[in-house]
Amino acid sequence: MLGYWRYAISVLVLALGLSAYAQGASSSWVTQVPGLMVAMSDRASRSESVRPPAGATTPAAVIERVQWQYQHAPGAALQAWLCHPERCVSLSGMRGETRALSGISATTPLHFQFALNPGQRPVSVKGLQMIVDYQ
Protein backbone atom coordinates (compact mmCIF):
# COMPACT_ATOMS: atom_id res chain seq x y z
CA MET A 1 0.00 0.00 0.00
CA LEU A 2 2.83 2.41 0.85
CA GLY A 3 4.38 1.71 -2.57
CA TYR A 4 1.14 2.69 -4.30
CA TRP A 5 1.02 6.07 -2.52
CA ARG A 6 4.66 6.79 -3.34
CA TYR A 7 3.93 6.00 -6.98
CA ALA A 8 0.78 8.18 -7.01
CA ILE A 9 2.58 11.10 -5.38
CA SER A 10 5.51 10.77 -7.82
CA VAL A 11 3.16 10.84 -10.80
CA LEU A 12 1.32 13.87 -9.39
CA VAL A 13 4.56 15.78 -8.74
CA LEU A 14 5.83 14.97 -12.23
CA ALA A 15 2.55 16.05 -13.84
CA LEU A 16 2.49 19.33 -11.92
CA GLY A 17 6.12 20.00 -12.79
CA LEU A 18 5.56 19.38 -16.50
CA SER A 19 2.45 21.55 -16.46
CA ALA A 20 4.34 24.43 -14.87
CA TYR A 21 7.19 23.98 -17.34
CA ALA A 22 4.82 24.02 -20.33
CA GLN A 23 3.11 27.19 -19.13
CA GLY A 24 6.39 29.01 -18.56
CA ALA A 25 8.28 27.64 -21.54
CA SER A 26 10.15 30.17 -23.61
CA SER A 27 10.58 30.15 -27.34
CA SER A 28 11.91 32.46 -30.04
CA TRP A 29 11.50 33.51 -33.63
CA VAL A 30 14.07 34.91 -36.02
CA THR A 31 13.51 37.28 -38.91
CA GLN A 32 15.55 39.03 -41.56
CA VAL A 33 14.51 42.57 -42.42
CA PRO A 34 15.17 44.08 -45.87
CA GLY A 35 17.88 46.75 -45.95
CA LEU A 36 17.21 50.43 -46.48
CA MET A 37 18.87 53.72 -47.38
CA VAL A 38 19.00 56.32 -44.59
CA ALA A 39 19.17 59.71 -46.27
CA MET A 40 17.91 62.34 -43.78
CA SER A 41 19.01 63.64 -40.40
CA ASP A 42 15.79 65.49 -39.62
CA ARG A 43 13.51 62.50 -40.18
CA ALA A 44 13.99 58.86 -39.21
CA SER A 45 13.94 56.16 -41.87
CA ARG A 46 11.87 53.14 -40.95
CA SER A 47 12.43 49.52 -41.97
CA GLU A 48 9.62 47.21 -42.97
CA SER A 49 7.61 45.95 -40.01
CA VAL A 50 7.95 42.29 -39.11
CA ARG A 51 5.67 39.95 -37.20
CA PRO A 52 6.19 36.46 -35.81
CA PRO A 53 5.56 33.63 -38.27
CA ALA A 54 1.98 32.33 -38.31
CA GLY A 55 1.36 30.03 -35.36
CA ALA A 56 4.67 30.86 -33.68
CA THR A 57 3.10 32.68 -30.73
CA THR A 58 -0.17 32.73 -28.84
CA PRO A 59 -2.22 35.87 -28.19
CA ALA A 60 -0.98 35.84 -24.57
CA ALA A 61 2.73 35.63 -25.51
CA VAL A 62 4.97 38.42 -24.23
CA ILE A 63 8.47 39.48 -25.24
CA GLU A 64 11.32 38.52 -22.90
CA ARG A 65 14.33 39.74 -24.90
CA VAL A 66 15.17 40.98 -28.39
CA GLN A 67 18.58 40.52 -30.01
CA TRP A 68 19.43 42.55 -33.09
CA GLN A 69 22.08 43.15 -35.65
CA TYR A 70 22.57 45.33 -38.71
CA GLN A 71 25.48 46.50 -40.85
CA HIS A 72 26.54 49.74 -42.49
CA ALA A 73 29.72 51.15 -44.01
CA PRO A 74 32.67 51.65 -41.64
CA GLY A 75 32.82 55.15 -40.18
CA ALA A 76 29.12 55.87 -40.64
CA ALA A 77 27.42 57.06 -37.47
CA LEU A 78 23.71 56.38 -37.20
CA GLN A 79 21.13 56.84 -34.51
CA ALA A 80 19.22 53.56 -34.30
CA TRP A 81 16.09 52.32 -32.54
CA LEU A 82 14.12 49.10 -32.27
CA CYS A 83 10.42 49.95 -32.23
CA HIS A 84 7.23 48.31 -31.02
CA PRO A 85 3.89 50.13 -31.44
CA GLU A 86 4.03 51.07 -27.74
CA ARG A 87 7.58 52.47 -27.69
CA CYS A 88 11.04 52.62 -29.28
CA VAL A 89 14.30 51.58 -27.65
CA SER A 90 17.59 53.28 -28.53
CA LEU A 91 20.17 50.77 -29.79
CA SER A 92 23.74 50.94 -28.52
CA GLY A 93 25.40 49.65 -31.68
CA MET A 94 25.16 47.38 -34.70
CA ARG A 95 24.70 44.29 -32.54
CA GLY A 96 23.24 43.68 -29.11
CA GLU A 97 20.25 42.70 -27.04
CA THR A 98 17.65 44.44 -24.93
CA ARG A 99 15.08 43.51 -22.32
CA ALA A 100 13.49 46.97 -22.51
CA LEU A 101 10.50 45.51 -24.39
CA SER A 102 9.96 42.72 -21.84
CA GLY A 103 6.33 42.11 -20.98
CA ILE A 104 4.96 43.69 -24.16
CA SER A 105 2.84 41.60 -26.55
CA ALA A 106 4.94 39.35 -28.78
CA THR A 107 2.29 39.28 -31.52
CA THR A 108 2.52 42.92 -32.62
CA PRO A 109 4.91 44.16 -35.33
CA LEU A 110 8.45 45.40 -34.70
CA HIS A 111 10.66 47.57 -36.90
CA PHE A 112 14.02 49.34 -36.96
CA GLN A 113 14.35 53.12 -37.23
CA PHE A 114 17.50 55.01 -38.25
CA ALA A 115 18.49 58.67 -38.52
CA LEU A 116 21.67 60.36 -39.72
CA ASN A 117 23.66 62.84 -37.72
CA PRO A 118 23.42 66.39 -39.17
CA GLY A 119 25.60 66.90 -42.25
CA GLN A 120 26.23 63.19 -42.77
CA ARG A 121 26.00 61.57 -46.20
CA PRO A 122 23.33 58.91 -46.88
CA VAL A 123 24.07 55.46 -45.46
CA SER A 124 22.94 52.04 -46.69
CA VAL A 125 21.89 49.74 -43.84
CA LYS A 126 21.71 46.01 -44.53
CA GLY A 127 21.92 42.65 -42.77
CA LEU A 128 19.08 43.60 -40.42
CA GLN A 129 18.05 40.73 -38.17
CA MET A 130 15.97 40.27 -35.01
CA ILE A 131 15.71 37.31 -32.66
CA VAL A 132 12.69 37.69 -30.41
CA ASP A 133 12.56 35.53 -27.27
CA TYR A 134 9.05 35.28 -25.86
CA GLN A 135 7.07 33.42 -23.25
PDB file of C-alpha atoms in Angstrom:
ATOM      1  CA  MET A   1       0.000   0.000   0.000  1.00  0.00           C
ATOM      2  CA  LEU A   2       2.832   2.407   0.846  1.00  0.00           C
ATOM      3  CA  GLY A   3       4.379   1.712  -2.575  1.00  0.00           C
ATOM      4  CA  TYR A   4       1.136   2.692  -4.303  1.00  0.00           C
ATOM      5  CA  TRP A   5       1.023   6.068  -2.521  1.00  0.00           C
ATOM      6  CA  ARG A   6       4.656   6.794  -3.339  1.00  0.00           C
ATOM      7  CA  TYR A   7       3.932   6.001  -6.983  1.00  0.00           C
ATOM      8  CA  ALA A   8       0.782   8.177  -7.010  1.00  0.00           C
ATOM      9  CA  ILE A   9       2.582  11.100  -5.381  1.00  0.00           C
ATOM     10  CA  SER A  10       5.511  10.768  -7.816  1.00  0.00           C
ATOM     11  CA  VAL A  11       3.158  10.839 -10.802  1.00  0.00           C
ATOM     12  CA  LEU A  12       1.323  13.866  -9.392  1.00  0.00           C
ATOM     13  CA  VAL A  13       4.563  15.784  -8.740  1.00  0.00           C
ATOM     14  CA  LEU A  14       5.833  14.972 -12.233  1.00  0.00           C
ATOM     15  CA  ALA A  15       2.548  16.049 -13.838  1.00  0.00           C
ATOM     16  CA  LEU A  16       2.488  19.326 -11.919  1.00  0.00           C
ATOM     17  CA  GLY A  17       6.119  19.997 -12.787  1.00  0.00           C
ATOM     18  CA  LEU A  18       5.563  19.381 -16.496  1.00  0.00           C
ATOM     19  CA  SER A  19       2.448  21.546 -16.464  1.00  0.00           C
ATOM     20  CA  ALA A  20       4.341  24.435 -14.867  1.00  0.00           C
ATOM     21  CA  TYR A  21       7.189  23.983 -17.336  1.00  0.00           C
ATOM     22  CA  ALA A  22       4.821  24.020 -20.331  1.00  0.00           C
ATOM     23  CA  GLN A  23       3.106  27.186 -19.125  1.00  0.00           C
ATOM     24  CA  GLY A  24       6.387  29.007 -18.558  1.00  0.00           C
ATOM     25  CA  ALA A  25       8.280  27.641 -21.536  1.00  0.00           C
ATOM     26  CA  SER A  26      10.147  30.174 -23.608  1.00  0.00           C
ATOM     27  CA  SER A  27      10.580  30.149 -27.345  1.00  0.00           C
ATOM     28  CA  SER A  28      11.910  32.464 -30.036  1.00  0.00           C
ATOM     29  CA  TRP A  29      11.496  33.511 -33.626  1.00  0.00           C
ATOM     30  CA  VAL A  30      14.074  34.907 -36.023  1.00  0.00           C
ATOM     31  CA  THR A  31      13.512  37.277 -38.909  1.00  0.00           C
ATOM     32  CA  GLN A  32      15.549  39.026 -41.556  1.00  0.00           C
ATOM     33  CA  VAL A  33      14.513  42.574 -42.418  1.00  0.00           C
ATOM     34  CA  PRO A  34      15.169  44.079 -45.871  1.00  0.00           C
ATOM     35  CA  GLY A  35      17.884  46.749 -45.950  1.00  0.00           C
ATOM     36  CA  LEU A  36      17.205  50.430 -46.476  1.00  0.00           C
ATOM     37  CA  MET A  37      18.872  53.724 -47.380  1.00  0.00           C
ATOM     38  CA  VAL A  38      19.002  56.316 -44.592  1.00  0.00           C
ATOM     39  CA  ALA A  39      19.168  59.710 -46.267  1.00  0.00           C
ATOM     40  CA  MET A  40      17.910  62.344 -43.783  1.00  0.00           C
ATOM     41  CA  SER A  41      19.005  63.635 -40.400  1.00  0.00           C
ATOM     42  CA  ASP A  42      15.790  65.488 -39.624  1.00  0.00           C
ATOM     43  CA  ARG A  43      13.506  62.501 -40.178  1.00  0.00           C
ATOM     44  CA  ALA A  44      13.993  58.858 -39.206  1.00  0.00           C
ATOM     45  CA  SER A  45      13.935  56.158 -41.874  1.00  0.00           C
ATOM     46  CA  ARG A  46      11.871  53.135 -40.954  1.00  0.00           C
ATOM     47  CA  SER A  47      12.429  49.520 -41.971  1.00  0.00           C
ATOM     48  CA  GLU A  48       9.620  47.210 -42.971  1.00  0.00           C
ATOM     49  CA  SER A  49       7.608  45.953 -40.007  1.00  0.00           C
ATOM     50  CA  VAL A  50       7.948  42.288 -39.114  1.00  0.00           C
ATOM     51  CA  ARG A  51       5.666  39.949 -37.196  1.00  0.00           C
ATOM     52  CA  PRO A  52       6.192  36.461 -35.806  1.00  0.00           C
ATOM     53  CA  PRO A  53       5.564  33.625 -38.267  1.00  0.00           C
ATOM     54  CA  ALA A  54       1.980  32.326 -38.311  1.00  0.00           C
ATOM     55  CA  GLY A  55       1.357  30.028 -35.364  1.00  0.00           C
ATOM     56  CA  ALA A  56       4.667  30.862 -33.677  1.00  0.00           C
ATOM     57  CA  THR A  57       3.100  32.685 -30.733  1.00  0.00           C
ATOM     58  CA  THR A  58      -0.168  32.733 -28.835  1.00  0.00           C
ATOM     59  CA  PRO A  59      -2.215  35.874 -28.185  1.00  0.00           C
ATOM     60  CA  ALA A  60      -0.980  35.844 -24.570  1.00  0.00           C
ATOM     61  CA  ALA A  61       2.730  35.630 -25.514  1.00  0.00           C
ATOM     62  CA  VAL A  62       4.971  38.416 -24.232  1.00  0.00           C
ATOM     63  CA  ILE A  63       8.469  39.477 -25.240  1.00  0.00           C
ATOM     64  CA  GLU A  64      11.315  38.518 -22.904  1.00  0.00           C
ATOM     65  CA  ARG A  65      14.325  39.739 -24.897  1.00  0.00           C
ATOM     66  CA  VAL A  66      15.165  40.977 -28.392  1.00  0.00           C
ATOM     67  CA  GLN A  67      18.576  40.517 -30.010  1.00  0.00           C
ATOM     68  CA  TRP A  68      19.430  42.551 -33.091  1.00  0.00           C
ATOM     69  CA  GLN A  69      22.084  43.154 -35.655  1.00  0.00           C
ATOM     70  CA  TYR A  70      22.566  45.331 -38.710  1.00  0.00           C
ATOM     71  CA  GLN A  71      25.475  46.502 -40.853  1.00  0.00           C
ATOM     72  CA  HIS A  72      26.543  49.737 -42.486  1.00  0.00           C
ATOM     73  CA  ALA A  73      29.723  51.152 -44.006  1.00  0.00           C
ATOM     74  CA  PRO A  74      32.672  51.645 -41.636  1.00  0.00           C
ATOM     75  CA  GLY A  75      32.818  55.147 -40.183  1.00  0.00           C
ATOM     76  CA  ALA A  76      29.121  55.870 -40.644  1.00  0.00           C
ATOM     77  CA  ALA A  77      27.417  57.055 -37.469  1.00  0.00           C
ATOM     78  CA  LEU A  78      23.709  56.375 -37.203  1.00  0.00           C
ATOM     79  CA  GLN A  79      21.134  56.835 -34.513  1.00  0.00           C
ATOM     80  CA  ALA A  80      19.218  53.557 -34.296  1.00  0.00           C
ATOM     81  CA  TRP A  81      16.094  52.321 -32.541  1.00  0.00           C
ATOM     82  CA  LEU A  82      14.123  49.105 -32.267  1.00  0.00           C
ATOM     83  CA  CYS A  83      10.425  49.948 -32.234  1.00  0.00           C
ATOM     84  CA  HIS A  84       7.232  48.310 -31.024  1.00  0.00           C
ATOM     85  CA  PRO A  85       3.886  50.128 -31.441  1.00  0.00           C
ATOM     86  CA  GLU A  86       4.027  51.069 -27.735  1.00  0.00           C
ATOM     87  CA  ARG A  87       7.582  52.473 -27.686  1.00  0.00           C
ATOM     88  CA  CYS A  88      11.038  52.623 -29.277  1.00  0.00           C
ATOM     89  CA  VAL A  89      14.301  51.580 -27.646  1.00  0.00           C
ATOM     90  CA  SER A  90      17.589  53.277 -28.532  1.00  0.00           C
ATOM     91  CA  LEU A  91      20.174  50.769 -29.789  1.00  0.00           C
ATOM     92  CA  SER A  92      23.740  50.942 -28.523  1.00  0.00           C
ATOM     93  CA  GLY A  93      25.403  49.651 -31.683  1.00  0.00           C
ATOM     94  CA  MET A  94      25.162  47.381 -34.697  1.00  0.00           C
ATOM     95  CA  ARG A  95      24.698  44.285 -32.536  1.00  0.00           C
ATOM     96  CA  GLY A  96      23.239  43.680 -29.114  1.00  0.00           C
ATOM     97  CA  GLU A  97      20.253  42.701 -27.039  1.00  0.00           C
ATOM     98  CA  THR A  98      17.645  44.436 -24.930  1.00  0.00           C
ATOM     99  CA  ARG A  99      15.076  43.508 -22.323  1.00  0.00           C
ATOM    100  CA  ALA A 100      13.493  46.975 -22.511  1.00  0.00           C
ATOM    101  CA  LEU A 101      10.503  45.513 -24.393  1.00  0.00           C
ATOM    102  CA  SER A 102       9.960  42.717 -21.839  1.00  0.00           C
ATOM    103  CA  GLY A 103       6.331  42.106 -20.976  1.00  0.00           C
ATOM    104  CA  ILE A 104       4.962  43.685 -24.164  1.00  0.00           C
ATOM    105  CA  SER A 105       2.838  41.597 -26.546  1.00  0.00           C
ATOM    106  CA  ALA A 106       4.935  39.348 -28.780  1.00  0.00           C
ATOM    107  CA  THR A 107       2.290  39.282 -31.515  1.00  0.00           C
ATOM    108  CA  THR A 108       2.515  42.915 -32.620  1.00  0.00           C
ATOM    109  CA  PRO A 109       4.908  44.164 -35.325  1.00  0.00           C
ATOM    110  CA  LEU A 110       8.451  45.399 -34.701  1.00  0.00           C
ATOM    111  CA  HIS A 111      10.660  47.569 -36.901  1.00  0.00           C
ATOM    112  CA  PHE A 112      14.018  49.338 -36.960  1.00  0.00           C
ATOM    113  CA  GLN A 113      14.350  53.122 -37.231  1.00  0.00           C
ATOM    114  CA  PHE A 114      17.498  55.011 -38.246  1.00  0.00           C
ATOM    115  CA  ALA A 115      18.494  58.665 -38.525  1.00  0.00           C
ATOM    116  CA  LEU A 116      21.672  60.359 -39.721  1.00  0.00           C
ATOM    117  CA  ASN A 117      23.660  62.841 -37.717  1.00  0.00           C
ATOM    118  CA  PRO A 118      23.415  66.395 -39.172  1.00  0.00           C
ATOM    119  CA  GLY A 119      25.604  66.901 -42.251  1.00  0.00           C
ATOM    120  CA  GLN A 120      26.225  63.195 -42.770  1.00  0.00           C
ATOM    121  CA  ARG A 121      26.000  61.573 -46.199  1.00  0.00           C
ATOM    122  CA  PRO A 122      23.331  58.905 -46.879  1.00  0.00           C
ATOM    123  CA  VAL A 123      24.066  55.460 -45.460  1.00  0.00           C
ATOM    124  CA  SER A 124      22.941  52.043 -46.688  1.00  0.00           C
ATOM    125  CA  VAL A 125      21.887  49.745 -43.845  1.00  0.00           C
ATOM    126  CA  LYS A 126      21.713  46.010 -44.527  1.00  0.00           C
ATOM    127  CA  GLY A 127      21.917  42.652 -42.770  1.00  0.00           C
ATOM    128  CA  LEU A 128      19.084  43.596 -40.418  1.00  0.00           C
ATOM    129  CA  GLN A 129      18.051  40.729 -38.169  1.00  0.00           C
ATOM    130  CA  MET A 130      15.972  40.266 -35.011  1.00  0.00           C
ATOM    131  CA  ILE A 131      15.715  37.315 -32.665  1.00  0.00           C
ATOM    132  CA  VAL A 132      12.693  37.690 -30.410  1.00  0.00           C
ATOM    133  CA  ASP A 133      12.562  35.532 -27.271  1.00  0.00           C
ATOM    134  CA  TYR A 134       9.054  35.280 -25.861  1.00  0.00           C
ATOM    135  CA  GLN A 135       7.072  33.415 -23.248  1.00  0.00           C
TER     136      GLN A 135
END
